[in-house]
mmCIF file of C-alpha atoms in Angstrom:
data_model
loop_
_atom_site.group_PDB
_atom_site.id
_atom_site.type_symbol
_atom_site.label_atom_id
_atom_site.label_comp_id
_atom_site.label_asym_id
_atom_site.label_seq_id
_atom_site.Cartn_x
_atom_site.Cartn_y
_atom_site.Cartn_z
ATOM 1 C CA MET E 902 15.885 -8.842 -19.776
ATOM 2 C CA ASN E 903 14.621 -5.340 -20.395
ATOM 3 C CA ASN E 904 14.974 -4.411 -16.742
ATOM 4 C CA THR E 905 16.538 -0.964 -16.831
ATOM 5 C CA ASP E 906 16.187 1.408 -13.901
ATOM 6 C CA ASN E 907 13.964 3.613 -16.049
ATOM 7 C CA THR E 908 11.589 0.707 -16.737
ATOM 8 C CA LYS E 909 11.303 -0.061 -13.025
ATOM 9 C CA LYS E 910 10.191 3.516 -12.328
ATOM 10 C CA THR E 911 7.364 3.476 -14.863
ATOM 11 C CA GLY E 912 3.674 2.664 -14.369
ATOM 12 C CA ILE E 913 2.424 -0.883 -14.036
ATOM 13 C CA ASN E 914 0.962 -1.202 -17.520
ATOM 14 C CA THR E 915 4.200 0.062 -19.045
ATOM 15 C CA ARG E 916 6.127 -2.514 -17.027
ATOM 16 C CA LEU E 917 3.736 -5.280 -18.044
ATOM 17 C CA ALA E 918 4.177 -4.324 -21.683
ATOM 18 C CA HIS E 919 7.970 -4.311 -21.627
ATOM 19 C CA SER E 920 9.239 -6.629 -18.877
ATOM 20 C CA GLY E 921 10.855 -10.010 -19.393
ATOM 21 C CA HIS E 922 12.173 -9.712 -22.950
ATOM 22 C CA ASP E 923 14.430 -7.195 -24.615
ATOM 23 C CA PRO E 924 13.768 -7.239 -28.373
ATOM 24 C CA ARG E 925 17.397 -6.288 -28.992
ATOM 25 C CA SER E 926 18.460 -9.617 -27.548
ATOM 26 C CA PHE E 927 16.761 -11.469 -30.410
ATOM 27 C CA HIS E 928 17.111 -9.621 -33.685
ATOM 28 C CA GLY E 929 14.614 -6.909 -32.685
ATOM 29 C CA PHE E 930 11.542 -9.146 -32.575
ATOM 30 C CA VAL E 931 9.005 -7.822 -30.063
ATOM 31 C CA ASN E 932 8.191 -11.220 -28.554
ATOM 32 C CA PRO E 933 10.680 -13.817 -27.298
ATOM 33 C CA PRO E 934 11.339 -16.984 -29.293
ATOM 34 C CA VAL E 935 9.427 -20.132 -28.382
ATOM 35 C CA VAL E 936 12.243 -22.560 -27.718
ATOM 36 C CA HIS E 937 11.208 -26.226 -27.720
ATOM 37 C CA ALA E 938 14.113 -27.921 -26.033
ATOM 38 C CA SER E 939 15.286 -30.954 -24.177
ATOM 39 C CA THR E 940 18.911 -31.461 -25.259
ATOM 40 C CA VAL E 941 21.348 -28.568 -25.138
ATOM 41 C CA LEU E 942 24.729 -29.018 -26.827
ATOM 42 C CA PHE E 943 28.068 -28.046 -25.278
ATOM 43 C CA PRO E 944 31.057 -26.770 -27.262
ATOM 44 C CA ASP E 945 33.513 -29.179 -25.602
ATOM 45 C CA SER E 946 33.813 -31.796 -22.888
ATOM 46 C CA ALA E 947 35.263 -29.422 -20.306
ATOM 47 C CA THR E 948 32.234 -27.109 -20.580
ATOM 48 C CA MET E 949 29.970 -30.139 -20.443
ATOM 49 C CA VAL E 950 31.506 -31.402 -17.206
ATOM 50 C CA ALA E 951 31.566 -27.958 -15.621
ATOM 51 C CA ARG E 952 28.100 -27.110 -17.006
ATOM 52 C CA ASN E 953 29.642 -23.723 -17.588
ATOM 53 C CA GLN E 954 27.078 -22.197 -19.929
ATOM 54 C CA LYS E 955 23.732 -20.476 -19.458
ATOM 55 C CA TYR E 956 21.521 -23.342 -20.635
ATOM 56 C CA THR E 957 22.299 -26.997 -19.928
ATOM 57 C CA TYR E 958 19.012 -28.900 -20.291
ATOM 58 C CA GLY E 959 15.424 -28.020 -21.110
ATOM 59 C CA THR E 960 14.053 -28.687 -17.614
ATOM 60 C CA TYR E 961 16.276 -25.982 -16.104
ATOM 61 C CA GLY E 962 14.981 -23.198 -18.326
ATOM 62 C CA THR E 963 15.060 -21.829 -21.854
ATOM 63 C CA PRO E 964 14.927 -18.317 -23.316
ATOM 64 C CA THR E 965 11.131 -18.667 -23.358
ATOM 65 C CA THR E 966 10.692 -19.601 -19.715
ATOM 66 C CA ASP E 967 13.337 -17.080 -18.696
ATOM 67 C CA ALA E 968 11.369 -14.306 -20.381
ATOM 68 C CA LEU E 969 8.322 -15.192 -18.285
ATOM 69 C CA THR E 970 10.154 -15.699 -14.988
ATOM 70 C CA SER E 971 12.124 -12.476 -15.463
ATOM 71 C CA ALA E 972 8.882 -10.562 -15.949
ATOM 72 C CA ILE E 973 7.397 -12.136 -12.824
ATOM 73 C CA ASP E 974 10.570 -11.361 -10.844
ATOM 74 C CA GLU E 975 10.205 -7.707 -11.784
ATOM 75 C CA LEU E 976 6.581 -7.664 -10.626
ATOM 76 C CA GLU E 977 7.266 -9.574 -7.400
ATOM 77 C CA GLY E 978 10.613 -8.033 -6.460
ATOM 78 C CA SER E 979 11.889 -11.583 -6.010
ATOM 79 C CA GLU E 980 15.306 -13.211 -6.040
ATOM 80 C CA GLY E 981 14.065 -15.838 -8.469
ATOM 81 C CA THR E 982 10.957 -17.383 -10.015
ATOM 82 C CA ILE E 983 10.169 -20.838 -11.356
ATOM 83 C CA ALA E 984 7.417 -21.710 -13.831
ATOM 84 C CA LEU E 985 5.486 -24.937 -13.251
ATOM 85 C CA PRO E 986 2.814 -26.927 -15.133
ATOM 86 C CA SER E 987 -0.113 -25.889 -12.895
ATOM 87 C CA GLY E 988 -1.178 -23.743 -9.992
ATOM 88 C CA LEU E 989 -1.309 -26.797 -7.743
ATOM 89 C CA ALA E 990 2.285 -27.641 -8.648
ATOM 90 C CA ALA E 991 3.162 -24.100 -7.598
ATOM 91 C CA VAL E 992 1.892 -24.992 -4.117
ATOM 92 C CA THR E 993 3.301 -28.505 -3.821
ATOM 93 C CA VAL E 994 6.853 -27.895 -5.077
ATOM 94 C CA PRO E 995 7.642 -25.279 -2.388
ATOM 95 C CA PHE E 996 6.172 -27.544 0.284
ATOM 96 C CA LEU E 997 8.403 -30.387 -0.869
ATOM 97 C CA GLY E 998 11.374 -28.069 -1.064
ATOM 98 C CA VAL E 999 11.041 -26.608 2.410
ATOM 99 C CA LEU E 1000 9.632 -29.469 4.512
ATOM 100 C CA ASN E 1001 11.170 -32.727 5.711
ATOM 101 C CA ALA E 1002 9.980 -35.748 7.692
ATOM 102 C CA GLY E 1003 9.135 -34.723 11.243
ATOM 103 C CA ASP E 1004 8.374 -31.124 10.362
ATOM 104 C CA HIS E 1005 5.178 -29.275 11.237
ATOM 105 C CA LEU E 1006 3.230 -27.133 8.771
ATOM 106 C CA LEU E 1007 0.599 -24.497 9.570
ATOM 107 C CA VAL E 1008 -2.042 -23.882 6.891
ATOM 108 C CA VAL E 1009 -4.919 -21.400 6.890
ATOM 109 C CA ASP E 1010 -8.266 -23.207 7.130
ATOM 110 C CA SER E 1011 -9.734 -21.255 4.194
ATOM 111 C CA VAL E 1012 -7.107 -22.730 1.881
ATOM 112 C CA TYR E 1013 -7.536 -23.920 -1.717
ATOM 113 C CA ALA E 1014 -8.971 -27.428 -1.288
ATOM 114 C CA PRO E 1015 -6.364 -29.344 -3.374
ATOM 115 C CA THR E 1016 -3.682 -27.903 -1.069
ATOM 116 C CA ARG E 1017 -5.450 -29.527 1.859
ATOM 117 C CA ASN E 1018 -5.663 -32.804 -0.053
ATOM 118 C CA PHE E 1019 -1.910 -32.721 -0.697
ATOM 119 C CA CYS E 1020 -1.199 -32.106 2.996
ATOM 120 C CA ALA E 1021 -3.502 -34.913 4.131
ATOM 121 C CA GLY E 1022 -2.185 -37.316 1.506
ATOM 122 C CA MET E 1023 1.393 -37.000 0.350
ATOM 123 C CA LEU E 1024 2.805 -34.834 3.136
ATOM 124 C CA ALA E 1025 1.225 -37.004 5.832
ATOM 125 C CA GLY E 1026 2.754 -40.042 4.142
ATOM 126 C CA PHE E 1027 6.148 -38.363 4.350
ATOM 127 C CA GLY E 1028 5.752 -37.837 8.083
ATOM 128 C CA ILE E 1029 4.928 -34.121 7.896
ATOM 129 C CA GLU E 1030 2.126 -32.963 10.199
ATOM 130 C CA THR E 1031 -0.287 -30.213 9.159
ATOM 131 C CA SER E 1032 -2.397 -28.065 11.489
ATOM 132 C CA TYR E 1033 -5.053 -25.605 10.337
ATOM 133 C CA TYR E 1034 -5.616 -22.160 11.775
ATOM 134 C CA ASP E 1035 -8.331 -19.512 11.675
ATOM 135 C CA PRO E 1036 -7.634 -16.900 8.984
ATOM 136 C CA SER E 1037 -8.328 -14.127 11.508
ATOM 137 C CA ILE E 1038 -5.651 -15.347 13.930
ATOM 138 C CA GLY E 1039 -3.040 -12.676 13.177
ATOM 139 C CA ALA E 1040 -0.214 -12.472 15.720
ATOM 140 C CA ASP E 1041 -2.014 -15.020 17.915
ATOM 141 C CA ILE E 1042 -0.567 -17.678 15.625
ATOM 142 C CA GLU E 1043 2.196 -17.589 18.221
ATOM 143 C CA SER E 1044 0.146 -20.111 20.237
ATOM 144 C CA LEU E 1045 0.313 -22.656 17.390
ATOM 145 C CA MET E 1046 4.010 -22.441 16.638
ATOM 146 C CA ARG E 1047 6.128 -25.430 17.596
ATOM 147 C CA THR E 1048 9.859 -26.018 17.630
ATOM 148 C CA ASN E 1049 9.445 -28.090 14.450
ATOM 149 C CA THR E 1050 7.137 -25.634 12.632
ATOM 150 C CA LYS E 1051 9.060 -24.892 9.443
ATOM 151 C CA LEU E 1052 6.429 -23.267 7.224
ATOM 152 C CA VAL E 1053 3.284 -21.168 7.628
ATOM 153 C CA HIS E 1054 1.120 -21.179 4.511
ATOM 154 C CA THR E 1055 -1.226 -18.254 3.999
ATOM 155 C CA GLU E 1056 -3.859 -17.352 1.441
ATOM 156 C CA ALA E 1057 -5.628 -14.027 1.293
ATOM 157 C CA PRO E 1058 -8.385 -13.636 0.528
ATOM 158 C CA GLY E 1059 -9.316 -17.222 1.363
ATOM 159 C CA SER E 1060 -10.767 -19.601 -1.185
ATOM 160 C CA ASN E 1061 -14.523 -19.315 -1.726
ATOM 161 C CA THR E 1062 -15.295 -17.271 1.395
ATOM 162 C CA PHE E 1063 -12.577 -14.589 1.021
ATOM 163 C CA GLU E 1064 -11.418 -14.206 4.615
ATOM 164 C CA MET E 1065 -8.560 -11.740 5.005
ATOM 165 C CA GLN E 1066 -5.348 -12.378 6.947
ATOM 166 C CA ASP E 1067 -2.942 -10.076 8.739
ATOM 167 C CA ILE E 1068 0.019 -11.240 6.663
ATOM 168 C CA PRO E 1069 2.695 -8.954 8.202
ATOM 169 C CA ALA E 1070 1.747 -9.985 11.743
ATOM 170 C CA ILE E 1071 1.799 -13.682 10.873
ATOM 171 C CA ALA E 1072 5.132 -13.325 9.074
ATOM 172 C CA GLU E 1073 6.723 -11.556 12.011
ATOM 173 C CA VAL E 1074 5.758 -14.351 14.406
ATOM 174 C CA ALA E 1075 6.771 -17.111 11.985
ATOM 175 C CA HIS E 1076 10.185 -15.581 11.370
ATOM 176 C CA ALA E 1077 10.774 -15.167 15.112
ATOM 177 C CA HIS E 1078 10.374 -18.944 15.357
ATOM 178 C CA GLY E 1079 12.637 -19.658 12.388
ATOM 179 C CA ALA E 1080 9.814 -20.621 10.030
ATOM 180 C CA LEU E 1081 9.286 -19.505 6.447
ATOM 181 C CA VAL E 1082 6.021 -18.032 5.175
ATOM 182 C CA SER E 1083 4.379 -18.879 1.857
ATOM 183 C CA MET E 1084 1.339 -17.219 0.342
ATOM 184 C CA ASP E 1085 -1.085 -18.130 -2.410
ATOM 185 C CA ASN E 1086 -1.607 -14.689 -3.918
ATOM 186 C CA THR E 1087 -3.556 -15.769 -7.005
ATOM 187 C CA TRP E 1088 -6.582 -13.555 -6.221
ATOM 188 C CA ALA E 1089 -4.692 -10.254 -6.037
ATOM 189 C CA THR E 1090 -1.716 -10.873 -8.355
ATOM 190 C CA PRO E 1091 1.412 -8.759 -7.747
ATOM 191 C CA LEU E 1092 -0.502 -5.784 -9.151
ATOM 192 C CA PHE E 1093 -2.748 -5.503 -6.089
ATOM 193 C CA PHE E 1094 -0.563 -7.120 -3.396
ATOM 194 C CA LYS E 1095 3.165 -7.865 -3.293
ATOM 195 C CA PRO E 1096 3.680 -10.627 -0.705
ATOM 196 C CA LEU E 1097 7.443 -10.292 -0.421
ATOM 197 C CA ASP E 1098 7.022 -6.637 0.578
ATOM 198 C CA HIS E 1099 4.825 -7.757 3.500
ATOM 199 C CA GLY E 1100 7.114 -10.363 5.046
ATOM 200 C CA VAL E 1101 6.254 -13.398 2.904
ATOM 201 C CA ASP E 1102 9.187 -15.535 1.729
ATOM 202 C CA ILE E 1103 7.496 -17.520 -1.050
ATOM 203 C CA SER E 1104 4.834 -16.047 -3.339
ATOM 204 C CA ILE E 1105 2.662 -18.570 -5.191
ATOM 205 C CA HIS E 1106 0.407 -17.958 -8.178
ATOM 206 C CA ALA E 1107 -1.888 -20.091 -10.259
ATOM 207 C CA ALA E 1108 -0.855 -18.153 -13.362
ATOM 208 C CA THR E 1109 -3.602 -20.122 -15.111
ATOM 209 C CA LYS E 1110 -5.847 -17.344 -13.828
ATOM 210 C CA TYR E 1111 -5.106 -13.672 -14.471
ATOM 211 C CA PRO E 1112 -1.637 -13.780 -16.067
ATOM 212 C CA ALA E 1113 -2.739 -16.283 -18.733
ATOM 213 C CA GLY E 1114 -6.285 -14.953 -18.625
ATOM 214 C CA HIS E 1115 -8.019 -16.926 -21.367
ATOM 215 C CA SER E 1116 -9.026 -20.272 -19.812
ATOM 216 C CA ASP E 1117 -6.740 -22.266 -22.095
ATOM 217 C CA ILE E 1118 -3.477 -22.696 -20.158
ATOM 218 C CA LEU E 1119 -2.422 -24.537 -17.002
ATOM 219 C CA ILE E 1120 0.614 -22.904 -15.402
ATOM 220 C CA GLY E 1121 1.912 -21.788 -12.016
ATOM 221 C CA THR E 1122 4.718 -19.593 -10.735
ATOM 222 C CA VAL E 1123 6.676 -19.534 -7.498
ATOM 223 C CA SER E 1124 8.727 -16.481 -6.572
ATOM 224 C CA ALA E 1125 11.019 -16.393 -3.556
ATOM 225 C CA ASN E 1126 13.174 -13.981 -1.610
ATOM 226 C CA LYS E 1127 16.906 -14.481 -1.140
ATOM 227 C CA GLN E 1128 16.502 -16.687 1.928
ATOM 228 C CA ALA E 1129 13.996 -19.125 0.422
ATOM 229 C CA TRP E 1130 15.205 -19.162 -3.187
ATOM 230 C CA PRO E 1131 17.906 -21.892 -2.857
ATOM 231 C CA ALA E 1132 15.367 -24.405 -1.505
ATOM 232 C CA ILE E 1133 12.853 -23.544 -4.233
ATOM 233 C CA TRP E 1134 15.417 -23.875 -7.025
ATOM 234 C CA LYS E 1135 16.740 -27.151 -5.601
ATOM 235 C CA ALA E 1136 13.260 -28.694 -5.421
ATOM 236 C CA PHE E 1137 12.460 -27.462 -8.924
ATOM 237 C CA THR E 1138 15.550 -29.027 -10.472
ATOM 238 C CA MET E 1139 15.206 -32.282 -8.540
ATOM 239 C CA LEU E 1140 11.533 -32.808 -9.374
ATOM 240 C CA GLY E 1141 11.763 -31.867 -13.044
ATOM 241 C CA VAL E 1142 8.336 -30.238 -13.162
ATOM 242 C CA CYS E 1143 8.760 -27.388 -15.603
ATOM 243 C CA ALA E 1144 6.237 -25.370 -17.569
ATOM 244 C CA ALA E 1145 6.035 -26.058 -21.293
ATOM 245 C CA PRO E 1146 7.488 -23.452 -23.677
ATOM 246 C CA ASP E 1147 4.223 -22.735 -25.490
ATOM 247 C CA ASP E 1148 2.372 -22.229 -22.199
ATOM 248 C CA SER E 1149 5.149 -19.954 -20.930
ATOM 249 C CA TYR E 1150 5.003 -17.897 -24.117
ATOM 250 C CA MET E 1151 1.216 -17.561 -23.981
ATOM 251 C CA THR E 1152 1.309 -16.603 -20.299
ATOM 252 C CA LEU E 1153 3.825 -13.862 -21.026
ATOM 253 C CA ARG E 1154 1.554 -12.729 -23.846
ATOM 254 C CA GLY E 1155 -1.384 -12.639 -21.411
ATOM 255 C CA LEU E 1156 0.713 -10.702 -18.917
ATOM 256 C CA ARG E 1157 0.954 -7.814 -21.380
ATOM 257 C CA THR E 1158 -2.784 -7.092 -21.020
ATOM 258 C CA MET E 1159 -3.286 -8.229 -17.416
ATOM 259 C CA GLY E 1160 -3.403 -4.675 -16.069
ATOM 260 C CA ILE E 1161 -6.257 -3.517 -18.272
ATOM 261 C CA ARG E 1162 -8.098 -6.819 -17.860
ATOM 262 C CA LEU E 1163 -7.837 -6.629 -14.074
ATOM 263 C CA ALA E 1164 -9.115 -3.052 -14.124
ATOM 264 C CA ARG E 1165 -12.200 -4.247 -15.999
ATOM 265 C CA HIS E 1166 -12.645 -7.284 -13.720
ATOM 266 C CA GLN E 1167 -12.393 -5.043 -10.646
ATOM 267 C CA GLU E 1168 -14.829 -2.407 -11.889
ATOM 268 C CA SER E 1169 -17.473 -4.899 -12.998
ATOM 269 C CA THR E 1170 -17.142 -7.109 -9.931
ATOM 270 C CA LEU E 1171 -17.499 -4.262 -7.458
ATOM 271 C CA ALA E 1172 -20.528 -2.926 -9.304
ATOM 272 C CA ILE E 1173 -22.208 -6.332 -9.174
ATOM 273 C CA ALA E 1174 -21.198 -7.053 -5.570
ATOM 274 C CA ARG E 1175 -22.586 -3.718 -4.398
ATOM 275 C CA ALA E 1176 -25.806 -4.250 -6.335
ATOM 276 C CA LEU E 1177 -26.309 -7.631 -4.687
ATOM 277 C CA GLU E 1178 -25.956 -6.312 -1.142
ATOM 278 C CA GLY E 1179 -29.418 -6.320 0.384
ATOM 279 C CA MET E 1180 -31.026 -7.905 -2.682
ATOM 280 C CA ALA E 1181 -33.850 -10.343 -1.967
ATOM 281 C CA GLY E 1182 -32.570 -13.901 -1.834
ATOM 282 C CA VAL E 1183 -28.992 -12.868 -0.941
ATOM 283 C CA ALA E 1184 -28.104 -13.250 2.727
ATOM 284 C CA ARG E 1185 -24.543 -11.940 2.428
ATOM 285 C CA VAL E 1186 -21.980 -10.817 -0.125
ATOM 286 C CA LEU E 1187 -18.449 -12.068 0.522
ATOM 287 C CA HIS E 1188 -16.079 -9.550 -1.053
ATOM 288 C CA PRO E 1189 -13.223 -7.986 0.964
ATOM 289 C CA ALA E 1190 -13.418 -4.640 -0.862
ATOM 290 C CA LEU E 1191 -16.951 -4.086 0.463
ATOM 291 C CA GLU E 1192 -17.164 -1.971 3.605
ATOM 292 C CA SER E 1193 -19.601 -4.502 5.079
ATOM 293 C CA PHE E 1194 -17.077 -7.360 4.896
ATOM 294 C CA PRO E 1195 -15.429 -8.289 8.233
ATOM 295 C CA GLY E 1196 -11.907 -8.246 6.747
ATOM 296 C CA HIS E 1197 -12.332 -4.990 4.839
ATOM 297 C CA ALA E 1198 -9.969 -2.987 7.058
ATOM 298 C CA LEU E 1199 -7.117 -5.426 6.430
ATOM 299 C CA TRP E 1200 -7.813 -5.400 2.702
ATOM 300 C CA LYS E 1201 -7.833 -1.604 2.631
ATOM 301 C CA ARG E 1202 -4.601 -1.400 4.633
ATOM 302 C CA ASP E 1203 -2.544 -3.839 2.571
ATOM 303 C CA PHE E 1204 -4.107 -4.233 -0.890
ATOM 304 C CA SER E 1205 -4.251 -1.698 -3.711
ATOM 305 C CA GLY E 1206 -7.121 -3.312 -5.624
ATOM 306 C CA SER E 1207 -9.485 -6.241 -5.972
ATOM 307 C CA SER E 1208 -9.993 -8.787 -8.703
ATOM 308 C CA GLY E 1209 -12.943 -10.530 -10.321
ATOM 309 C CA ILE E 1210 -14.050 -13.312 -7.988
ATOM 310 C CA PHE E 1211 -16.297 -13.215 -4.927
ATOM 311 C CA SER E 1212 -19.177 -15.155 -3.408
ATOM 312 C CA ILE E 1213 -22.755 -14.679 -2.379
ATOM 313 C CA VAL E 1214 -24.574 -16.568 0.339
ATOM 314 C CA LEU E 1215 -28.095 -17.488 -0.716
ATOM 315 C CA ASP E 1216 -30.784 -16.872 1.875
ATOM 316 C CA VAL E 1217 -32.073 -20.406 2.490
ATOM 317 C CA ALA E 1218 -33.531 -21.003 5.941
ATOM 318 C CA ASP E 1219 -34.255 -24.696 5.374
ATOM 319 C CA ALA E 1220 -30.930 -26.525 5.534
ATOM 320 C CA SER E 1221 -32.388 -29.513 3.707
ATOM 321 C CA ARG E 1222 -33.121 -27.301 0.688
ATOM 322 C CA GLN E 1223 -29.699 -25.688 0.329
ATOM 323 C CA GLN E 1224 -28.338 -27.907 -2.418
ATOM 324 C CA ALA E 1225 -31.604 -27.846 -4.369
ATOM 325 C CA LYS E 1226 -31.728 -24.043 -4.192
ATOM 326 C CA ALA E 1227 -28.072 -23.750 -5.209
ATOM 327 C CA HIS E 1228 -28.595 -26.062 -8.180
ATOM 328 C CA ALA E 1229 -31.702 -24.159 -9.236
ATOM 329 C CA PHE E 1230 -29.706 -20.926 -9.210
ATOM 330 C CA LEU E 1231 -26.882 -22.409 -11.277
ATOM 331 C CA ASP E 1232 -29.108 -24.219 -13.780
ATOM 332 C CA ALA E 1233 -31.038 -21.024 -14.565
ATOM 333 C CA LEU E 1234 -27.914 -19.115 -15.629
ATOM 334 C CA GLU E 1235 -27.499 -18.437 -19.340
ATOM 335 C CA ILE E 1236 -24.349 -16.293 -19.526
ATOM 336 C CA PHE E 1237 -22.389 -17.603 -16.557
ATOM 337 C CA GLY E 1238 -20.764 -20.930 -17.315
ATOM 338 C CA LEU E 1239 -20.700 -23.702 -14.730
ATOM 339 C CA GLY E 1240 -17.062 -24.524 -14.313
ATOM 340 C CA TYR E 1241 -14.077 -24.525 -12.001
ATOM 341 C CA SER E 1242 -11.110 -22.187 -12.228
ATOM 342 C CA TRP E 1243 -11.455 -18.455 -12.843
ATOM 343 C CA GLY E 1244 -9.502 -15.462 -14.094
ATOM 344 C CA GLY E 1245 -10.538 -15.869 -17.722
ATOM 345 C CA TYR E 1246 -12.549 -13.522 -19.901
ATOM 346 C CA GLU E 1247 -15.806 -15.408 -19.314
ATOM 347 C CA SER E 1248 -18.012 -15.399 -16.223
ATOM 348 C CA LEU E 1249 -18.343 -18.593 -14.198
ATOM 349 C CA ALA E 1250 -20.377 -19.818 -11.241
ATOM 350 C CA VAL E 1251 -19.991 -22.756 -8.874
ATOM 351 C CA HIS E 1252 -21.610 -24.018 -5.682
ATOM 352 C CA ALA E 1253 -18.701 -23.893 -3.238
ATOM 353 C CA ASN E 1254 -18.015 -27.046 -1.268
ATOM 354 C CA LEU E 1255 -16.910 -26.014 2.223
ATOM 355 C CA SER E 1256 -17.291 -29.389 3.916
ATOM 356 C CA ASP E 1257 -13.559 -29.682 4.600
ATOM 357 C CA ARG E 1258 -13.437 -26.683 6.948
ATOM 358 C CA THR E 1259 -12.403 -27.415 10.527
ATOM 359 C CA VAL E 1260 -11.930 -23.936 12.028
ATOM 360 C CA ALA E 1261 -13.302 -21.293 9.646
ATOM 361 C CA MET E 1262 -16.801 -22.692 9.420
ATOM 362 C CA PRO E 1263 -19.127 -22.043 6.449
ATOM 363 C CA PRO E 1264 -21.853 -19.368 6.546
ATOM 364 C CA LYS E 1265 -25.017 -20.614 8.209
ATOM 365 C CA GLU E 1266 -27.570 -18.631 6.204
ATOM 366 C CA GLY E 1267 -27.392 -20.789 3.087
ATOM 367 C CA PRO E 1268 -25.247 -22.184 0.279
ATOM 368 C CA VAL E 1269 -22.243 -20.238 -1.002
ATOM 369 C CA ILE E 1270 -22.211 -19.452 -4.723
ATOM 370 C CA ARG E 1271 -18.835 -18.351 -6.057
ATOM 371 C CA LEU E 1272 -19.013 -15.942 -8.977
ATOM 372 C CA GLN E 1273 -16.178 -15.203 -11.383
ATOM 373 C CA ILE E 1274 -16.985 -11.961 -13.163
ATOM 374 C CA GLY E 1275 -15.584 -11.904 -16.664
ATOM 375 C CA LEU E 1276 -15.376 -9.190 -19.282
ATOM 376 C CA GLU E 1277 -19.034 -9.230 -20.351
ATOM 377 C CA ASP E 1278 -21.349 -6.247 -19.841
ATOM 378 C CA VAL E 1279 -22.431 -5.728 -16.237
ATOM 379 C CA GLU E 1280 -26.089 -5.241 -17.171
ATOM 380 C CA ASP E 1281 -26.208 -8.642 -18.859
ATOM 381 C CA LEU E 1282 -24.507 -10.352 -15.940
ATOM 382 C CA MET E 1283 -26.890 -8.776 -13.435
ATOM 383 C CA THR E 1284 -29.862 -9.956 -15.485
ATOM 384 C CA ASP E 1285 -28.422 -13.458 -15.415
ATOM 385 C CA ILE E 1286 -27.846 -13.380 -11.646
ATOM 386 C CA GLU E 1287 -31.370 -12.123 -11.073
ATOM 387 C CA ARG E 1288 -32.604 -14.991 -13.246
ATOM 388 C CA GLY E 1289 -30.743 -17.381 -10.968
ATOM 389 C CA LEU E 1290 -32.129 -15.809 -7.800
ATOM 390 C CA SER E 1291 -35.666 -16.077 -9.123
ATOM 391 C CA ALA E 1292 -35.148 -19.754 -9.919
ATOM 392 C CA ALA E 1293 -33.694 -20.401 -6.458
ATOM 393 C CA LYS E 1294 -36.667 -18.719 -4.836
ATOM 394 C CA ALA E 1295 -39.099 -20.838 -6.830
ATOM 395 C CA ALA E 1296 -37.284 -24.139 -6.227
#
């Protein structure tokens, strides 16, 4: 690792450029080696039995994965980080590591939909009960805590509708009841919000998004504080779900430019979000960095920036026409691609499905269109959005 005290005191882009790999540790080469490994040889039988060497088998880590996880540890301020094959795996492995049969889990109702599917499917089958709470609950989550509540899972901003949460208040209550707190922090990255500094025990990222940044890698990371780290490491080694060396290498490569990419995403996204406020055909703009957004005060208090994804609510009075209007908007787009995921260099749009909500109900004014703002020119993207709004109006 190139984790000197001097490096830790430097600016974020300097840290992104130099964290995770010390060129002097590998013949002076700037980037770490890509180690493709399963078997690791031992010098003798005693070392083999004791496993008394740094690397013992490919699933436990290699110089390539260590370079990535060390860089993430420096950004997160974490005790340890694991790299996994997808963002969803980064959610499910901590759940499996922390929860047991008979336990109770609290999950924010604006959660990433596959997380909800995992809770309703596999966790329920294991005898783990999940309850959903309003993202605005704050310290009132006290009323939902049970003696068997072992984990509170947060996500801020929330998926698709971007509700903010009072993370420190929730963490304080959860810890008072002996529960851990996890957070999906994919939207902000550690550059704009550091969960472990706000009381979170387990920080989760779909590194597919901004760290990798080019829509060609599936990868996730989980970083934990000292209390939660043993359970995370144990689950990781027992399940054998490790990120591939090439994906780890490419994610570390993406990390080097994440700061300047996020600055561009933030600037363009805010310009577009502000331009859309009050525009004909747009009922609401859902972006926590906008002063008009209900959770703006929480965002301003805790976050140091905003990323490149937000939503608009189309103004569609006739409920029976919502899907048709949403499809007309999407089908008229020429620059925005129609696709899931986000965080890449290209702009994307999707009609958000909010039918699984039980507490944080969807906006009533019309369909929600989620927009990922890429690295294209703002003027071109605005022209494309206006094209979509015109098509929706005519549909």
